[in-house]
Short mmCIF file of C-alpha atoms in Angstrom, two decimals:
data_model
loop_
_atom_site.label_atom_id
_atom_site.label_comp_id
_atom_site.label_asym_id
_atom_site.label_seq_id
_atom_site.Cartn_x
_atom_site.Cartn_y
_atom_site.Cartn_z
CA MET A 1 0.00 0.00 0.00
CA THR A 2 2.84 2.41 0.67
CA ALA A 3 3.88 2.21 -2.96
CA LEU A 4 0.60 3.79 -4.03
CA SER A 5 1.28 6.91 -1.99
CA GLY A 6 3.66 8.15 -4.65
CA VAL A 7 1.05 8.40 -7.41
CA SER A 8 1.55 11.66 -9.26
CA ALA A 9 -0.67 14.61 -8.44
CA LYS A 10 -1.11 15.39 -12.12
CA SER A 11 -2.89 12.13 -12.89
CA LEU A 12 -5.18 12.19 -9.87
CA ALA A 13 -5.68 15.94 -9.50
CA VAL A 14 -4.85 15.91 -5.81
CA ALA A 15 -1.62 16.92 -4.11
CA ASN A 16 -1.56 13.71 -2.10
CA PRO A 17 -4.03 10.94 -3.09
CA TRP A 18 -3.99 9.46 0.43
CA SER A 19 -4.97 12.79 1.98
CA VAL A 20 -8.53 12.16 0.80
CA VAL A 21 -8.70 8.58 2.05
CA PRO A 22 -11.21 8.42 4.95
CA PRO A 23 -10.54 6.86 8.37
CA LEU A 24 -10.69 3.08 8.60
CA GLY A 25 -14.17 1.64 9.05
CA ASN A 26 -16.00 4.45 7.24
CA LEU A 27 -17.28 2.63 4.17
CA ASP A 28 -19.49 5.45 2.90
CA ALA A 29 -16.58 7.89 3.02
CA TYR A 30 -14.37 5.39 1.18
CA ILE A 31 -16.97 4.99 -1.58
CA SER A 32 -17.33 8.76 -1.84
CA VAL A 33 -13.57 9.18 -2.24
CA ALA A 34 -13.32 6.34 -4.76
CA ASN A 35 -16.02 7.96 -6.90
CA ARG A 36 -14.23 11.34 -6.78
CA LEU A 37 -10.87 10.06 -7.96
CA PRO A 38 -10.54 11.11 -11.63
CA LEU A 39 -10.36 8.63 -14.47
CA LEU A 40 -7.26 8.32 -16.61
CA THR A 41 -7.25 9.26 -20.25
CA LEU A 42 -6.33 6.64 -22.81
CA ASP A 43 -2.82 8.10 -23.23
CA GLU A 44 -2.26 8.22 -19.43
CA GLU A 45 -3.49 4.67 -19.00
CA GLN A 46 -1.25 3.40 -21.80
CA GLY A 47 1.72 5.26 -20.41
CA TYR A 48 1.31 3.95 -16.86
CA ALA A 49 0.67 0.40 -18.11
CA ARG A 50 3.89 0.42 -20.13
CA LYS A 51 5.88 1.78 -17.19
CA LEU A 52 4.54 -1.04 -15.02
CA ARG A 53 5.17 -3.71 -17.63
CA ASP A 54 8.62 -2.57 -18.70
CA ASN A 55 10.05 -1.07 -15.51
CA ASN A 56 7.89 -2.59 -12.75
CA ASP A 57 6.98 0.97 -11.76
CA LEU A 58 4.87 0.72 -8.61
CA GLU A 59 3.80 4.35 -8.80
CA ALA A 60 2.30 3.62 -12.21
CA ALA A 61 0.53 0.58 -10.73
CA GLY A 62 -0.90 2.81 -8.00
CA ALA A 63 -2.26 5.27 -10.52
CA LEU A 64 -3.99 2.49 -12.46
CA VAL A 65 -5.50 0.96 -9.30
CA LEU A 66 -6.74 4.23 -7.76
CA SER A 67 -8.38 5.40 -10.96
CA HIS A 68 -10.44 2.18 -11.14
CA LEU A 69 -11.59 1.88 -7.51
CA ARG A 70 -15.01 3.19 -8.52
CA LEU A 71 -15.35 0.23 -10.89
CA VAL A 72 -14.90 -2.18 -7.97
CA VAL A 73 -17.51 -0.30 -5.92
CA SER A 74 -19.98 -0.47 -8.80
CA ILE A 75 -19.48 -4.17 -9.46
CA SER A 76 -19.58 -5.12 -5.78
CA ARG A 77 -23.08 -3.62 -5.43
CA GLN A 78 -24.38 -6.35 -7.73
CA TYR A 79 -23.56 -8.99 -5.11
CA LEU A 80 -25.12 -7.45 -2.00
CA GLY A 81 -27.93 -10.02 -2.01
CA TYR A 82 -25.72 -12.85 -0.78
CA GLY A 83 -25.60 -11.71 2.84
CA LEU A 84 -21.92 -10.71 2.87
CA PRO A 85 -20.59 -7.32 4.04
CA HIS A 86 -20.25 -4.72 1.29
CA GLY A 87 -16.81 -3.78 2.58
CA ASP A 88 -15.60 -7.35 2.21
CA LEU A 89 -16.93 -7.55 -1.34
CA ILE A 90 -15.10 -4.34 -2.21
CA GLN A 91 -11.92 -5.63 -0.63
CA GLU A 92 -12.02 -8.85 -2.65
CA GLY A 93 -12.85 -6.88 -5.78
CA ASN A 94 -9.81 -4.69 -5.16
CA VAL A 95 -7.69 -7.84 -5.05
CA GLY A 96 -9.06 -8.78 -8.46
CA LEU A 97 -8.35 -5.26 -9.72
CA MET A 98 -4.72 -5.45 -8.62
CA LYS A 99 -4.34 -8.83 -10.31
CA ALA A 100 -5.77 -7.34 -13.49
CA VAL A 101 -3.42 -4.35 -13.34
CA LYS A 102 -0.45 -6.66 -12.91
CA ARG A 103 -1.40 -8.74 -15.97
CA PHE A 104 -2.71 -5.92 -18.19
CA ASP A 105 -1.05 -5.55 -21.60
CA PRO A 106 -1.62 -2.10 -23.12
CA ASP A 107 -0.75 -3.39 -26.60
CA GLN A 108 -3.81 -5.67 -26.77
CA GLY A 109 -6.05 -2.80 -27.86
CA VAL A 110 -8.51 -2.88 -24.94
CA ARG A 111 -9.05 -0.50 -22.05
CA LEU A 112 -8.16 -1.60 -18.55
CA VAL A 113 -11.78 -1.18 -17.44
CA SER A 114 -12.91 -3.96 -19.79
CA TYR A 115 -10.06 -6.26 -18.83
CA ALA A 116 -10.31 -5.66 -15.09
CA MET A 117 -14.05 -6.27 -14.96
CA HIS A 118 -13.59 -10.01 -15.43
CA TRP A 119 -10.87 -10.26 -12.78
CA ILE A 120 -12.92 -8.29 -10.27
CA LYS A 121 -16.00 -10.47 -10.78
CA ALA A 122 -13.97 -13.66 -10.61
CA GLU A 123 -12.43 -12.68 -7.28
CA ILE A 124 -15.81 -11.70 -5.81
CA HIS A 125 -17.38 -14.94 -7.09
CA GLU A 126 -14.66 -16.98 -5.42
CA TYR A 127 -15.10 -15.10 -2.16
CA ILE A 128 -18.87 -15.62 -2.14
CA LEU A 129 -18.57 -19.34 -2.86
CA LYS A 130 -15.99 -19.82 -0.11
CA ASN A 131 -17.97 -17.92 2.49
CA TRP A 132 -21.50 -19.05 1.65
CA ARG A 133 -22.65 -21.02 4.66
CA MET A 134 -24.46 -23.75 2.81
CA VAL A 135 -22.21 -26.76 2.22
CA LYS A 136 -21.46 -27.56 -1.43
CA VAL A 137 -23.73 -24.81 -2.69
CA ALA A 138 -22.09 -24.80 -6.12
CA THR A 139 -19.61 -27.44 -7.17
CA THR A 140 -19.86 -27.71 -10.95
CA LYS A 141 -19.61 -24.99 -13.58
CA ALA A 142 -23.33 -25.28 -14.32
CA GLN A 143 -24.21 -25.01 -10.63
CA ARG A 144 -22.00 -21.94 -10.24
CA LYS A 145 -23.81 -20.32 -13.15
CA LEU A 146 -27.12 -21.23 -11.55
CA PHE A 147 -25.99 -19.89 -8.17
CA PHE A 148 -25.09 -16.45 -9.54
CA ASN A 149 -28.03 -16.09 -11.95
CA LEU A 150 -31.01 -17.57 -10.11
CA ARG A 151 -31.51 -14.58 -7.79
CA SER A 152 -31.53 -12.02 -10.60
CA MET A 153 -33.78 -14.20 -12.75
CA LYS A 154 -36.29 -14.54 -9.93
CA GLN A 155 -36.42 -10.78 -9.61
CA GLY A 156 -37.09 -10.52 -13.33
CA PHE A 157 -40.26 -12.61 -13.23
CA LYS A 158 -43.54 -10.80 -12.88
CA ALA A 159 -44.90 -10.51 -9.35
CA ASP A 160 -48.23 -12.13 -10.23
CA SER A 161 -46.47 -15.26 -11.49
CA ALA A 162 -44.77 -15.92 -8.15
CA ALA A 163 -46.42 -18.09 -5.50
CA ILE A 164 -46.21 -16.95 -1.89
CA ASP A 165 -45.24 -19.60 0.63
CA ALA A 166 -47.68 -19.11 3.50
CA ASP A 167 -45.30 -20.60 6.02
CA THR A 168 -42.10 -18.74 5.21
CA HIS A 169 -43.58 -15.71 3.41
CA ARG A 170 -40.86 -16.03 0.76
CA GLU A 171 -41.47 -15.97 -2.96
CA THR A 172 -40.99 -19.31 -4.66
CA LEU A 173 -40.74 -20.14 -8.34
CA SER A 174 -43.73 -21.63 -10.08
CA ALA A 175 -43.43 -24.83 -12.11
CA ASP A 176 -43.30 -22.87 -15.38
CA GLU A 177 -40.63 -20.53 -14.02
CA VAL A 178 -38.53 -23.46 -12.85
CA GLY A 179 -38.69 -24.84 -16.37
CA GLN A 180 -37.68 -21.50 -17.87
CA VAL A 181 -34.68 -21.19 -15.56
CA ALA A 182 -33.60 -24.78 -16.24
CA ALA A 183 -33.85 -24.31 -20.01
CA ARG A 184 -32.05 -20.95 -20.04
CA LEU A 185 -29.16 -22.11 -17.83
CA ASN A 186 -29.03 -25.67 -19.22
CA VAL A 187 -29.50 -27.43 -15.89
CA LYS A 188 -32.00 -29.93 -14.53
CA ARG A 189 -35.27 -28.79 -12.94
CA GLU A 190 -34.26 -30.62 -9.75
CA GLU A 191 -31.06 -28.57 -9.55
CA VAL A 192 -33.06 -25.34 -9.85
CA LEU A 193 -35.38 -26.37 -7.03
CA GLU A 194 -32.48 -27.47 -4.82
CA MET A 195 -30.54 -24.24 -5.39
CA GLU A 196 -33.64 -22.14 -4.71
CA THR A 197 -34.12 -23.95 -1.40
CA ARG A 198 -30.53 -23.32 -0.42
CA LEU A 199 -30.62 -19.65 -1.37
CA SER A 200 -33.91 -18.99 0.39
CA GLY A 201 -32.96 -20.85 3.57
CA GLY A 202 -31.93 -18.67 6.46
CA ASP A 203 -28.68 -19.06 8.33
CA ILE A 204 -28.72 -20.54 11.83
CA LEU A 205 -26.27 -19.56 14.51
CA LEU A 206 -24.29 -22.60 15.64
CA ASP A 207 -23.55 -21.01 18.99
CA PRO A 208 -26.14 -18.39 20.10
CA SER A 209 -24.92 -15.53 22.23
CA PRO A 210 -25.35 -15.76 26.01
CA SER A 211 -28.00 -13.05 25.88
CA ASP A 212 -30.32 -15.22 23.81
CA ASP A 213 -33.13 -16.93 25.63
CA GLY A 214 -35.81 -19.45 24.87
CA ASP A 215 -35.38 -21.92 22.00
CA ASP A 216 -32.80 -19.75 20.24
CA ALA A 217 -30.41 -20.09 23.17
CA PHE A 218 -30.00 -23.80 22.40
CA GLY A 219 -28.05 -23.80 19.15
CA PRO A 220 -27.01 -26.74 16.95
CA ILE A 221 -23.55 -26.62 18.50
CA ALA A 222 -25.07 -28.26 21.59
CA TYR A 223 -25.93 -31.47 19.76
CA LEU A 224 -23.35 -31.31 16.98
CA ALA A 225 -20.43 -31.39 19.41
CA ASP A 226 -18.68 -34.74 19.65
CA ALA A 227 -18.13 -35.41 23.34
CA THR A 228 -15.79 -38.30 22.55
CA GLN A 229 -13.23 -35.84 21.21
CA GLU A 230 -12.92 -33.92 24.48
CA PRO A 231 -9.46 -34.25 26.11
CA THR A 232 -10.81 -35.91 29.26
CA ALA A 233 -12.84 -38.40 27.25
CA GLN A 234 -9.81 -39.16 25.09
CA LEU A 235 -7.66 -39.83 28.17
CA GLU A 236 -10.30 -42.07 29.73
CA MET A 237 -10.69 -44.00 26.49
CA ARG A 238 -6.95 -44.55 26.20
CA ALA A 239 -6.79 -45.71 29.81
CA ARG A 240 -9.61 -48.20 29.23
CA ASP A 241 -7.96 -49.50 26.08
CA ARG A 242 -4.66 -49.93 27.90
CA LEU A 243 -6.31 -51.79 30.77
CA SER A 244 -8.35 -54.02 28.48
CA SER A 245 -5.27 -55.05 26.51
CA ASP A 246 -1.95 -54.77 28.35
CA GLY A 247 -3.59 -54.67 31.79
CA ILE A 248 -5.66 -57.83 31.39
CA THR A 249 -2.71 -59.67 29.84
CA SER A 250 -0.44 -58.69 32.72
CA ALA A 251 -3.06 -59.67 35.34
CA LEU A 252 -3.62 -63.09 33.76
CA GLU A 253 0.11 -63.79 33.68
CA ALA A 254 0.20 -63.34 37.46
CA LEU A 255 -2.20 -66.28 37.95
CA ASP A 256 -1.39 -69.98 38.06
CA ASP A 257 -2.45 -72.11 35.12
CA ARG A 258 -5.65 -73.45 36.71
CA SER A 259 -6.85 -70.06 37.93
CA ARG A 260 -6.05 -68.45 34.57
CA ARG A 261 -7.99 -71.11 32.66
CA ILE A 262 -11.02 -70.77 34.96
CA VAL A 263 -11.11 -66.98 34.49
CA GLU A 264 -10.67 -67.26 30.72
CA GLU A 265 -13.38 -69.91 30.40
CA ARG A 266 -15.80 -68.04 32.63
CA TRP A 267 -15.26 -64.42 31.48
CA LEU A 268 -13.13 -64.09 28.38
CA LYS A 269 -14.05 -66.93 26.08
CA VAL A 270 -16.83 -66.47 23.50
CA ASN A 271 -17.94 -69.30 21.23
CA ASP A 272 -18.94 -68.90 17.60
CA ASP A 273 -22.63 -69.03 18.51
CA GLY A 274 -22.23 -66.13 20.94
CA SER A 275 -22.35 -68.23 24.07
CA GLY A 276 -19.73 -68.09 26.82
CA GLY A 277 -17.20 -70.65 27.93
CA MET A 278 -17.58 -73.53 30.38
CA THR A 279 -19.91 -73.46 33.37
CA LEU A 280 -18.89 -74.03 36.99
CA HIS A 281 -20.14 -77.63 36.84
CA GLU A 282 -18.31 -78.35 33.59
CA LEU A 283 -15.05 -77.02 35.03
CA ALA A 284 -15.68 -78.95 38.28
CA ALA A 285 -16.10 -82.19 36.32
CA ASP A 286 -12.97 -81.42 34.30
CA TYR A 287 -10.80 -80.90 37.41
CA GLY A 288 -12.54 -83.51 39.60
CA VAL A 289 -13.61 -81.03 42.29
CA SER A 290 -16.92 -79.52 43.37
CA ALA A 291 -18.52 -76.54 41.64
CA GLU A 292 -18.17 -74.60 44.91
CA ARG A 293 -14.41 -75.14 44.83
CA ILE A 294 -14.23 -73.79 41.28
CA ARG A 295 -16.24 -70.74 42.41
CA GLN A 296 -13.79 -70.14 45.30
CA ILE A 297 -10.81 -70.36 42.94
CA GLU A 298 -12.53 -67.95 40.59
CA VAL A 299 -13.20 -65.41 43.36
CA ALA A 300 -9.60 -65.59 44.59
CA ALA A 301 -8.29 -65.18 41.04
CA MET A 302 -10.51 -62.15 40.40
CA LYS A 303 -9.28 -60.46 43.60
CA LYS A 304 -5.68 -61.05 42.57
CA MET A 305 -6.34 -59.67 39.11
CA LYS A 306 -8.03 -56.58 40.57
CA LYS A 307 -4.91 -55.80 42.60
CA SER A 308 -2.72 -56.34 39.58
CA LEU A 309 -4.84 -54.03 37.43
CA ALA A 310 -4.80 -51.33 40.13
CA SER A 311 -1.00 -51.37 40.26
CA PHE A 312 -0.83 -51.49 36.45
CA ALA A 313 -3.03 -48.41 36.09
#
């Protein structure tokens, strides 16, 4: 930005171009200044463009940019219906203008205003698509064309041909109008209806402000949040996984063979049909002792494993 401060007074008719720039945050004053900056003649524009191209003259670049700020303001007004701040649209358009100035060739036989218009619109289009809150609002070339033309086409239809949605009080396209839009933009009727729904849908705050009350105070963030990703939940999950793998293995290794087999058969073994391992009576018959004795061994083994797991944790 400092390079633009050296723009000649002759071309812009002010002693210091930045002396007329308003304070930050005053959009109306900025627009007023941009509209007062004089346009360049064809000879001046050609001269500055050649200086920039041949000598990388930043003062010449500044003169070209400042003289076309009003073009950005004018184009940005066409995109105010997308719910984005006018200042942001102007800022993105200025980025497109600077890109156009950098790539402009004065020997192509066109004025900078015609060349820059496409760069300014492209930059604003990209900004709108990136910041539009609906997910995947326009992914293909045809859908992008539909996204940027549907609103203006709706406004062009006669008022008596639009149906009023009694619930939302928003104008919706009739069946004939949907067909006209689809034919003119070469898209499917279903795509027109889907895009209209997205454009007419209101935005919802994910996290309402603390001052909100009632239903609005409970935003989608409350049920969209994944509690399993919280740090404490992650730590607990890792601890459980460690105990269920390394911990159990270590606790079983501390048992004698008989106790380990009884615990595995009773608590860890699962058959193909979903049933568990051996019962107390089956284990008792296998070892030639009573079922009560097997139960006592199991209880003692579980107590020993509990101590081992506590020290492991």
